[in-house]
């Protein structure tokens, strides 16, 4: 049964070991002013209970929590800072349970090397004014130190963000979840190994990316690969492994009558080799292109990558054609947000239906397909050398977000996004992913604004409206975000 779930895992690694993605690592510290404890004996146990509840909620968000407990003064804050520094956290969360001094949290923020989120979550929606005494009120006083922290952090040059609400306030927890997801994206980029295989598509000046800029601005490592790194692995694939991959592909895809059996077998063989390449080099993402000539081995390998690259993308290793490193990174951002993220460009404008038609040939994120994806046989790959099988589907109906990683003239990256809706209608049947996206305005005006944003001619398309998530990602990555909306 086909499931169009963007988080769907497609187990297609042919028996090879497959490492689980690193979980987002959250450093959690709660605190309050120790001078209160002897004055109000019931206060500390209540605040510690609130801290335990926050820790439980974080554990439910499928992240690793390094909880250093409850601090009551600057000395305990310094000790917590050292524990969190050693924890290599992706996000430091400071829970302001009541009033506490800035000196208790500033060392933690300074030494951790991670972004900081401050929480002000009081026990319930409101105090019971008729019955509360001073001790009961102090349990609701987490808002009091928040401006103090903000001022001290600003003066110390520490960026921070905050969420205020109450313990079971789902609106607040949605905002907290947004920061957790953004921290996961930052971690994926910071710890990632991004494969760059082959060579540039000749003449595509917009997609050229200096790998050093990726490490400098986003973290992680760009692994430069040659087409022979894949060719040799293709030659080592056994017939049994190829047959097993063909069986898997028949379960995941509908095979069109146009699919040539030999081309299908070759795509399956290359797919197994791609898995080995990703495993051997520990890749988090992959961008590739190789031109080749006259059907020689390298051209055949490059032309056979679409099936395997789509299977990789579906299980969280985004693969983009045309040597598009920045788009493979944008696809990784969307994947880690749970949105899928498929390789996309403009196809045509439909002024009768007021939609923008977009998609791409080559690899696609199978988890966001509206229906079971199709493998179609092609006699020629337009604009590229080679032939074989290609993936075709429409992204499922409903809200979608485009995400591009642009590069300005000074070399700085910036995120670019636009939210729209995939709507039904006629689609090309040429072996491409393709969608009709309604942006709520004239498609020509939207296309002009999108192009003027500085986006390259490729980007990632994912499900759901994700601009708020991308704003959090941009904040943690210290990138600008441009949202195109008319």
Short mmCIF file of N, CA and C in Angstrom, two decimals, residues 200-354:
data_model
loop_
_atom_site.label_atom_id
_atom_site.label_comp_id
_atom_site.label_asym_id
_atom_site.label_seq_id
_atom_site.Cartn_x
_atom_site.Cartn_y
_atom_site.Cartn_z
N UNK A 200 30.51 20.19 -12.98
CA UNK A 200 29.47 21.18 -13.25
C UNK A 200 28.76 20.91 -14.57
N UNK A 201 27.45 21.21 -14.61
CA UNK A 201 26.75 21.24 -15.88
C UNK A 201 27.26 22.47 -16.64
N UNK A 202 27.84 22.29 -17.82
CA UNK A 202 28.47 23.42 -18.51
C UNK A 202 27.51 24.60 -18.72
N UNK A 203 27.95 25.76 -18.30
CA UNK A 203 27.22 26.99 -18.56
C UNK A 203 26.23 27.41 -17.50
N UNK A 204 25.91 26.55 -16.54
CA UNK A 204 24.94 26.92 -15.50
C UNK A 204 25.64 27.76 -14.43
N UNK A 205 25.78 29.05 -14.70
CA UNK A 205 26.52 29.93 -13.80
C UNK A 205 25.82 30.12 -12.46
N UNK A 206 24.50 29.97 -12.43
CA UNK A 206 23.77 30.26 -11.20
C UNK A 206 23.96 29.18 -10.13
N UNK A 207 24.29 27.95 -10.53
CA UNK A 207 24.34 26.86 -9.57
C UNK A 207 25.75 26.60 -9.04
N UNK A 208 26.74 27.30 -9.55
CA UNK A 208 28.12 27.07 -9.11
C UNK A 208 28.26 27.49 -7.65
N UNK A 209 28.81 26.61 -6.83
CA UNK A 209 28.97 26.88 -5.39
C UNK A 209 30.38 26.52 -4.96
N UNK A 210 31.03 27.43 -4.25
CA UNK A 210 32.33 27.17 -3.65
C UNK A 210 32.12 26.28 -2.42
N UNK A 211 32.64 25.05 -2.42
CA UNK A 211 32.42 24.17 -1.26
C UNK A 211 32.90 24.75 0.06
N UNK A 212 33.96 25.56 0.02
CA UNK A 212 34.46 26.14 1.26
C UNK A 212 33.42 27.05 1.90
N UNK A 213 32.61 27.73 1.08
CA UNK A 213 31.56 28.60 1.63
C UNK A 213 30.53 27.79 2.40
N UNK A 214 30.28 26.56 1.98
CA UNK A 214 29.33 25.71 2.70
C UNK A 214 29.86 25.42 4.09
N UNK A 215 31.12 25.00 4.17
CA UNK A 215 31.70 24.72 5.49
C UNK A 215 31.79 25.97 6.34
N UNK A 216 32.11 27.11 5.71
CA UNK A 216 32.29 28.35 6.46
C UNK A 216 30.98 28.87 7.03
N UNK A 217 29.89 28.79 6.25
CA UNK A 217 28.64 29.42 6.65
C UNK A 217 27.64 28.46 7.28
N UNK A 218 27.67 27.20 6.87
CA UNK A 218 26.68 26.24 7.35
C UNK A 218 27.28 25.14 8.20
N UNK A 219 28.60 25.00 8.16
CA UNK A 219 29.25 23.89 8.84
C UNK A 219 29.24 22.65 7.95
N UNK A 220 29.75 21.57 8.48
CA UNK A 220 29.76 20.33 7.72
C UNK A 220 30.94 20.26 6.76
N UNK A 221 30.92 19.24 5.93
CA UNK A 221 32.03 18.91 5.05
C UNK A 221 31.48 18.57 3.67
N UNK A 222 32.13 19.07 2.63
CA UNK A 222 31.78 18.70 1.26
C UNK A 222 32.80 17.70 0.75
N UNK A 223 32.35 16.50 0.43
CA UNK A 223 33.20 15.43 -0.05
C UNK A 223 33.19 15.43 -1.58
N UNK A 224 34.34 15.69 -2.18
CA UNK A 224 34.44 15.72 -3.64
C UNK A 224 34.63 14.30 -4.16
N UNK A 225 33.72 13.86 -5.00
CA UNK A 225 33.71 12.50 -5.52
C UNK A 225 33.87 12.51 -7.04
N UNK A 226 34.44 11.44 -7.57
CA UNK A 226 34.58 11.29 -9.00
C UNK A 226 33.60 10.24 -9.50
N UNK A 227 33.27 10.31 -10.78
CA UNK A 227 32.32 9.35 -11.33
C UNK A 227 32.86 7.92 -11.19
N UNK A 228 34.19 7.77 -11.17
CA UNK A 228 34.76 6.43 -10.99
C UNK A 228 34.51 5.88 -9.59
N UNK A 229 34.32 6.77 -8.59
CA UNK A 229 33.96 6.28 -7.26
C UNK A 229 32.65 5.50 -7.31
N UNK A 230 31.76 5.89 -8.20
CA UNK A 230 30.51 5.16 -8.37
C UNK A 230 30.65 4.03 -9.38
N UNK A 231 31.37 4.28 -10.50
CA UNK A 231 31.49 3.25 -11.54
C UNK A 231 32.06 1.95 -10.98
N UNK A 232 33.12 2.05 -10.19
CA UNK A 232 33.74 0.84 -9.64
C UNK A 232 32.75 0.08 -8.75
N UNK A 233 31.98 0.80 -7.98
CA UNK A 233 30.99 0.15 -7.12
C UNK A 233 29.87 -0.47 -7.93
N UNK A 234 29.50 0.15 -9.06
CA UNK A 234 28.49 -0.44 -9.94
C UNK A 234 28.99 -1.79 -10.45
N UNK A 235 30.25 -1.84 -10.83
CA UNK A 235 30.81 -3.08 -11.38
C UNK A 235 30.86 -4.20 -10.35
N UNK A 236 30.85 -3.84 -9.06
CA UNK A 236 30.94 -4.84 -8.00
C UNK A 236 29.59 -5.37 -7.55
N UNK A 237 28.49 -4.80 -8.04
CA UNK A 237 27.15 -5.25 -7.65
C UNK A 237 26.86 -6.61 -8.26
N UNK A 238 26.33 -7.53 -7.48
CA UNK A 238 26.03 -8.87 -7.96
C UNK A 238 24.66 -8.92 -8.63
N UNK A 239 24.43 -9.97 -9.37
CA UNK A 239 23.13 -10.13 -10.04
C UNK A 239 22.03 -10.34 -9.02
N UNK A 240 22.32 -11.02 -7.92
CA UNK A 240 21.32 -11.22 -6.88
C UNK A 240 20.93 -9.88 -6.24
N UNK A 241 21.91 -9.03 -5.99
CA UNK A 241 21.63 -7.71 -5.42
C UNK A 241 20.79 -6.87 -6.38
N UNK A 242 21.09 -6.97 -7.66
CA UNK A 242 20.32 -6.23 -8.65
C UNK A 242 18.88 -6.75 -8.70
N UNK A 243 18.71 -8.04 -8.68
CA UNK A 243 17.37 -8.62 -8.71
C UNK A 243 16.56 -8.20 -7.48
N UNK A 244 17.22 -8.17 -6.32
CA UNK A 244 16.52 -7.74 -5.11
C UNK A 244 16.09 -6.28 -5.20
N UNK A 245 16.93 -5.46 -5.81
CA UNK A 245 16.56 -4.04 -5.95
C UNK A 245 15.43 -3.87 -6.95
N UNK A 246 15.41 -4.66 -8.00
CA UNK A 246 14.31 -4.61 -8.97
C UNK A 246 13.00 -5.02 -8.30
N UNK A 247 13.07 -6.03 -7.46
CA UNK A 247 11.88 -6.47 -6.73
C UNK A 247 11.36 -5.34 -5.83
N UNK A 248 12.28 -4.69 -5.11
CA UNK A 248 11.89 -3.57 -4.26
C UNK A 248 11.25 -2.45 -5.08
N UNK A 249 11.87 -2.13 -6.22
CA UNK A 249 11.35 -1.04 -7.06
C UNK A 249 9.95 -1.36 -7.58
N UNK A 250 9.69 -2.61 -7.90
CA UNK A 250 8.35 -2.99 -8.37
C UNK A 250 7.31 -2.80 -7.26
N UNK A 251 7.74 -2.93 -5.99
CA UNK A 251 6.82 -2.70 -4.88
C UNK A 251 6.54 -1.22 -4.67
N UNK A 252 7.54 -0.39 -4.89
CA UNK A 252 7.42 1.04 -4.60
C UNK A 252 6.83 1.81 -5.76
N UNK A 253 7.16 1.41 -7.00
CA UNK A 253 6.75 2.14 -8.19
C UNK A 253 5.74 1.33 -9.01
N UNK A 254 4.95 2.05 -9.79
CA UNK A 254 4.23 1.47 -10.91
C UNK A 254 5.14 1.56 -12.13
N UNK A 255 5.37 0.47 -12.81
CA UNK A 255 6.23 0.49 -13.99
C UNK A 255 5.37 0.71 -15.24
N UNK A 256 5.66 1.78 -15.95
CA UNK A 256 4.97 2.07 -17.20
C UNK A 256 5.43 1.08 -18.28
N UNK A 257 4.57 0.88 -19.27
CA UNK A 257 4.91 -0.04 -20.36
C UNK A 257 6.14 0.42 -21.13
N UNK A 258 6.49 1.70 -21.00
CA UNK A 258 7.63 2.24 -21.73
C UNK A 258 8.98 1.83 -21.14
N UNK A 259 8.97 1.23 -19.94
CA UNK A 259 10.22 0.87 -19.27
C UNK A 259 10.85 -0.33 -19.96
N UNK A 260 12.08 -0.16 -20.45
CA UNK A 260 12.85 -1.25 -21.03
C UNK A 260 13.47 -2.07 -19.90
N UNK A 261 13.36 -3.39 -19.98
CA UNK A 261 13.82 -4.26 -18.90
C UNK A 261 15.32 -4.10 -18.63
N UNK A 262 16.10 -3.96 -19.69
CA UNK A 262 17.54 -3.80 -19.50
C UNK A 262 17.86 -2.47 -18.82
N UNK A 263 17.16 -1.41 -19.21
CA UNK A 263 17.37 -0.11 -18.56
C UNK A 263 16.96 -0.17 -17.10
N UNK A 264 15.87 -0.88 -16.82
CA UNK A 264 15.40 -1.03 -15.43
C UNK A 264 16.44 -1.79 -14.60
N UNK A 265 16.97 -2.85 -15.18
CA UNK A 265 17.98 -3.64 -14.47
C UNK A 265 19.22 -2.79 -14.20
N UNK A 266 19.62 -2.00 -15.17
CA UNK A 266 20.79 -1.14 -14.99
C UNK A 266 20.54 -0.09 -13.90
N UNK A 267 19.37 0.52 -13.90
CA UNK A 267 19.05 1.49 -12.86
C UNK A 267 19.08 0.86 -11.47
N UNK A 268 18.61 -0.39 -11.37
CA UNK A 268 18.64 -1.08 -10.09
C UNK A 268 20.07 -1.36 -9.65
N UNK A 269 20.91 -1.76 -10.61
CA UNK A 269 22.32 -2.03 -10.30
C UNK A 269 23.02 -0.76 -9.81
N UNK A 270 22.78 0.35 -10.49
CA UNK A 270 23.37 1.63 -10.07
C UNK A 270 22.83 2.03 -8.70
N UNK A 271 21.57 1.73 -8.44
CA UNK A 271 20.96 2.07 -7.16
C UNK A 271 21.68 1.39 -6.01
N UNK A 272 21.98 0.10 -6.16
CA UNK A 272 22.71 -0.62 -5.11
C UNK A 272 24.08 0.02 -4.90
N UNK A 273 24.74 0.38 -5.99
CA UNK A 273 26.06 1.00 -5.89
C UNK A 273 25.99 2.37 -5.23
N UNK A 274 24.94 3.12 -5.50
CA UNK A 274 24.76 4.43 -4.85
C UNK A 274 24.63 4.27 -3.34
N UNK A 275 23.91 3.25 -2.91
CA UNK A 275 23.81 2.99 -1.48
C UNK A 275 25.19 2.74 -0.87
N UNK A 276 26.01 1.96 -1.59
CA UNK A 276 27.36 1.67 -1.09
C UNK A 276 28.20 2.96 -1.04
N UNK A 277 28.05 3.78 -2.05
CA UNK A 277 28.79 5.05 -2.08
C UNK A 277 28.43 5.90 -0.87
N UNK A 278 27.13 6.03 -0.61
CA UNK A 278 26.66 6.84 0.51
C UNK A 278 27.16 6.26 1.83
N UNK A 279 27.11 4.94 1.95
CA UNK A 279 27.56 4.28 3.17
C UNK A 279 29.06 4.43 3.36
N UNK A 280 29.82 4.21 2.30
CA UNK A 280 31.28 4.24 2.41
C UNK A 280 31.82 5.62 2.75
N UNK A 281 31.16 6.65 2.23
CA UNK A 281 31.62 8.02 2.47
C UNK A 281 30.82 8.73 3.57
N UNK A 282 29.86 8.03 4.15
CA UNK A 282 29.07 8.62 5.23
C UNK A 282 28.33 9.86 4.81
N UNK A 283 27.70 9.83 3.63
CA UNK A 283 27.09 11.04 3.06
C UNK A 283 25.74 11.34 3.68
N UNK A 284 25.49 12.63 3.87
CA UNK A 284 24.20 13.15 4.32
C UNK A 284 23.35 13.61 3.14
N UNK A 285 24.00 14.05 2.07
CA UNK A 285 23.32 14.51 0.86
C UNK A 285 24.25 14.28 -0.32
N UNK A 286 23.69 14.45 -1.53
CA UNK A 286 24.48 14.19 -2.74
C UNK A 286 24.00 15.10 -3.86
N UNK A 287 24.94 15.75 -4.53
CA UNK A 287 24.65 16.47 -5.78
C UNK A 287 25.57 15.88 -6.85
N UNK A 288 25.06 15.68 -8.06
CA UNK A 288 25.84 14.95 -9.05
C UNK A 288 25.53 15.43 -10.46
N UNK A 289 26.50 15.23 -11.34
CA UNK A 289 26.31 15.37 -12.78
C UNK A 289 27.55 14.85 -13.48
N UNK A 290 27.34 14.13 -14.59
CA UNK A 290 28.45 13.75 -15.47
C UNK A 290 27.90 13.63 -16.87
N UNK A 291 28.60 14.24 -17.82
CA UNK A 291 28.08 14.28 -19.19
C UNK A 291 28.33 12.99 -19.93
N UNK A 292 29.59 12.54 -20.01
CA UNK A 292 29.89 11.32 -20.75
C UNK A 292 29.80 11.52 -22.25
N UNK A 293 30.00 10.43 -22.98
CA UNK A 293 30.02 10.54 -24.44
C UNK A 293 29.78 9.17 -25.08
N UNK A 294 28.86 9.15 -26.04
CA UNK A 294 28.67 8.00 -26.94
C UNK A 294 28.43 6.68 -26.22
N UNK A 295 27.72 6.73 -25.09
CA UNK A 295 27.32 5.51 -24.42
C UNK A 295 28.43 4.81 -23.67
N UNK A 296 29.57 5.48 -23.42
CA UNK A 296 30.64 4.82 -22.67
C UNK A 296 30.21 4.64 -21.22
N UNK A 297 31.04 3.95 -20.44
CA UNK A 297 30.64 3.49 -19.11
C UNK A 297 30.21 4.63 -18.19
N UNK A 298 30.94 5.73 -18.21
CA UNK A 298 30.62 6.83 -17.30
C UNK A 298 29.28 7.47 -17.64
N UNK A 299 29.01 7.60 -18.94
CA UNK A 299 27.72 8.15 -19.35
C UNK A 299 26.59 7.24 -18.89
N UNK A 300 26.77 5.93 -19.02
CA UNK A 300 25.73 4.99 -18.62
C UNK A 300 25.50 5.04 -17.11
N UNK A 301 26.58 5.17 -16.33
CA UNK A 301 26.43 5.26 -14.88
C UNK A 301 25.63 6.51 -14.52
N UNK A 302 26.00 7.65 -15.09
CA UNK A 302 25.30 8.91 -14.77
C UNK A 302 23.84 8.84 -15.19
N UNK A 303 23.56 8.21 -16.33
CA UNK A 303 22.18 8.12 -16.80
C UNK A 303 21.35 7.14 -15.99
N UNK A 304 22.01 6.25 -15.25
CA UNK A 304 21.26 5.24 -14.49
C UNK A 304 21.00 5.61 -13.05
N UNK A 305 21.20 6.87 -12.67
CA UNK A 305 21.17 7.24 -11.25
C UNK A 305 19.79 7.62 -10.72
N UNK A 306 18.81 7.84 -11.57
CA UNK A 306 17.56 8.44 -11.12
C UNK A 306 16.81 7.54 -10.14
N UNK A 307 16.71 6.26 -10.43
CA UNK A 307 16.01 5.35 -9.52
C UNK A 307 16.68 5.36 -8.14
N UNK A 308 17.97 5.13 -8.10
CA UNK A 308 18.67 5.07 -6.82
C UNK A 308 18.68 6.39 -6.08
N UNK A 309 18.82 7.49 -6.81
CA UNK A 309 18.82 8.81 -6.17
C UNK A 309 17.46 9.12 -5.56
N UNK A 310 16.40 8.67 -6.20
CA UNK A 310 15.06 8.89 -5.64
C UNK A 310 14.85 8.06 -4.38
N UNK A 311 15.34 6.81 -4.38
CA UNK A 311 15.23 5.99 -3.17
C UNK A 311 16.04 6.59 -2.03
N UNK A 312 17.23 7.11 -2.33
CA UNK A 312 18.02 7.78 -1.29
C UNK A 312 17.27 8.98 -0.73
N UNK A 313 16.73 9.80 -1.62
CA UNK A 313 16.03 11.01 -1.18
C UNK A 313 14.85 10.66 -0.29
N UNK A 314 14.14 9.59 -0.63
CA UNK A 314 12.96 9.22 0.14
C UNK A 314 13.30 8.81 1.56
N UNK A 315 14.50 8.32 1.80
CA UNK A 315 14.83 7.91 3.15
C UNK A 315 15.82 8.87 3.82
N UNK A 316 15.82 10.13 3.34
CA UNK A 316 16.49 11.17 4.09
C UNK A 316 17.90 11.51 3.66
N UNK A 317 18.34 11.03 2.48
CA UNK A 317 19.63 11.43 1.92
C UNK A 317 19.34 12.13 0.60
N UNK A 318 19.05 13.44 0.64
CA UNK A 318 18.61 14.14 -0.58
C UNK A 318 19.66 14.06 -1.68
N UNK A 319 19.21 13.77 -2.90
CA UNK A 319 20.09 13.71 -4.06
C UNK A 319 19.54 14.63 -5.14
N UNK A 320 20.39 15.51 -5.64
CA UNK A 320 19.99 16.47 -6.67
C UNK A 320 20.90 16.33 -7.88
N UNK A 321 20.32 16.40 -9.07
CA UNK A 321 21.09 16.35 -10.29
C UNK A 321 21.72 17.69 -10.63
N UNK A 322 22.40 17.71 -11.77
CA UNK A 322 22.98 18.92 -12.34
C UNK A 322 23.97 19.61 -11.40
N UNK A 323 24.61 18.78 -10.52
CA UNK A 323 25.69 19.29 -9.65
C UNK A 323 25.20 20.41 -8.75
N UNK A 324 23.94 20.32 -8.33
CA UNK A 324 23.28 21.43 -7.64
C UNK A 324 23.44 21.29 -6.14
N UNK A 325 24.62 21.66 -5.64
CA UNK A 325 24.94 21.52 -4.23
C UNK A 325 23.99 22.32 -3.35
N UNK A 326 23.72 23.58 -3.70
CA UNK A 326 22.87 24.39 -2.83
C UNK A 326 21.45 23.84 -2.77
N UNK A 327 20.97 23.28 -3.88
CA UNK A 327 19.62 22.72 -3.85
C UNK A 327 19.59 21.41 -3.07
N UNK A 328 20.64 20.61 -3.13
CA UNK A 328 20.66 19.40 -2.29
C UNK A 328 20.63 19.80 -0.82
N UNK A 329 21.24 20.93 -0.46
CA UNK A 329 21.19 21.41 0.92
C UNK A 329 19.80 21.94 1.26
N UNK A 330 19.15 22.64 0.33
CA UNK A 330 17.79 23.10 0.56
C UNK A 330 16.85 21.91 0.72
N UNK A 331 17.07 20.86 -0.06
CA UNK A 331 16.27 19.64 0.09
C UNK A 331 16.48 19.01 1.46
N UNK A 332 17.73 19.05 1.96
CA UNK A 332 18.01 18.53 3.29
C UNK A 332 17.28 19.34 4.35
N UNK A 333 17.25 20.66 4.20
CA UNK A 333 16.51 21.51 5.14
C UNK A 333 15.05 21.09 5.20
N UNK A 334 14.42 20.95 4.03
CA UNK A 334 13.00 20.61 4.00
C UNK A 334 12.75 19.20 4.52
N UNK A 335 13.65 18.28 4.20
CA UNK A 335 13.48 16.91 4.69
C UNK A 335 13.52 16.87 6.21
N UNK A 336 14.48 17.59 6.81
CA UNK A 336 14.60 17.56 8.26
C UNK A 336 13.47 18.32 8.95
N UNK A 337 12.76 19.16 8.22
CA UNK A 337 11.56 19.79 8.76
C UNK A 337 10.33 18.90 8.63
N UNK A 338 10.51 17.72 8.01
CA UNK A 338 9.39 16.80 7.83
C UNK A 338 8.54 17.13 6.63
N UNK A 339 9.08 17.95 5.70
CA UNK A 339 8.29 18.41 4.56
C UNK A 339 8.61 17.66 3.28
N UNK A 340 9.53 16.71 3.32
CA UNK A 340 9.94 16.07 2.08
C UNK A 340 11.05 16.88 1.45
N UNK A 341 10.78 17.50 0.34
CA UNK A 341 11.78 18.32 -0.34
C UNK A 341 12.23 17.65 -1.62
N UNK A 342 11.67 18.09 -2.75
CA UNK A 342 11.95 17.45 -4.04
C UNK A 342 12.60 18.46 -4.98
N UNK A 343 13.51 17.98 -5.82
CA UNK A 343 14.26 18.77 -6.78
C UNK A 343 13.30 19.40 -7.78
N UNK A 344 13.33 20.73 -7.91
CA UNK A 344 12.25 21.43 -8.64
C UNK A 344 12.79 22.63 -9.40
N UNK A 345 12.15 22.91 -10.55
CA UNK A 345 12.39 24.13 -11.32
C UNK A 345 11.09 24.51 -12.02
N UNK A 346 11.06 25.68 -12.64
CA UNK A 346 9.88 26.11 -13.39
C UNK A 346 9.74 25.32 -14.68
N UNK A 347 8.48 25.00 -15.03
CA UNK A 347 8.21 24.31 -16.29
C UNK A 347 7.43 25.20 -17.25
N UNK A 348 6.35 25.77 -16.77
CA UNK A 348 5.52 26.64 -17.62
C UNK A 348 4.54 27.39 -16.73
N UNK A 349 3.94 28.43 -17.29
CA UNK A 349 2.91 29.19 -16.59
C UNK A 349 1.57 28.94 -17.26
N UNK A 350 0.53 28.76 -16.47
CA UNK A 350 -0.81 28.53 -16.99
C UNK A 350 -1.67 29.72 -16.57
N UNK A 351 -1.88 30.65 -17.51
CA UNK A 351 -2.62 31.87 -17.19
C UNK A 351 -4.14 31.65 -17.25
N UNK A 352 -4.55 30.54 -17.83
CA UNK A 352 -5.97 30.22 -17.82
C UNK A 352 -6.42 29.77 -16.44
N UNK A 353 -5.59 28.93 -15.80
CA UNK A 353 -5.94 28.40 -14.48
C UNK A 353 -5.24 29.13 -13.35
N UNK A 354 -4.39 30.12 -13.68
CA UNK A 354 -3.65 30.89 -12.67
C UNK A 354 -2.79 30.00 -11.78
#
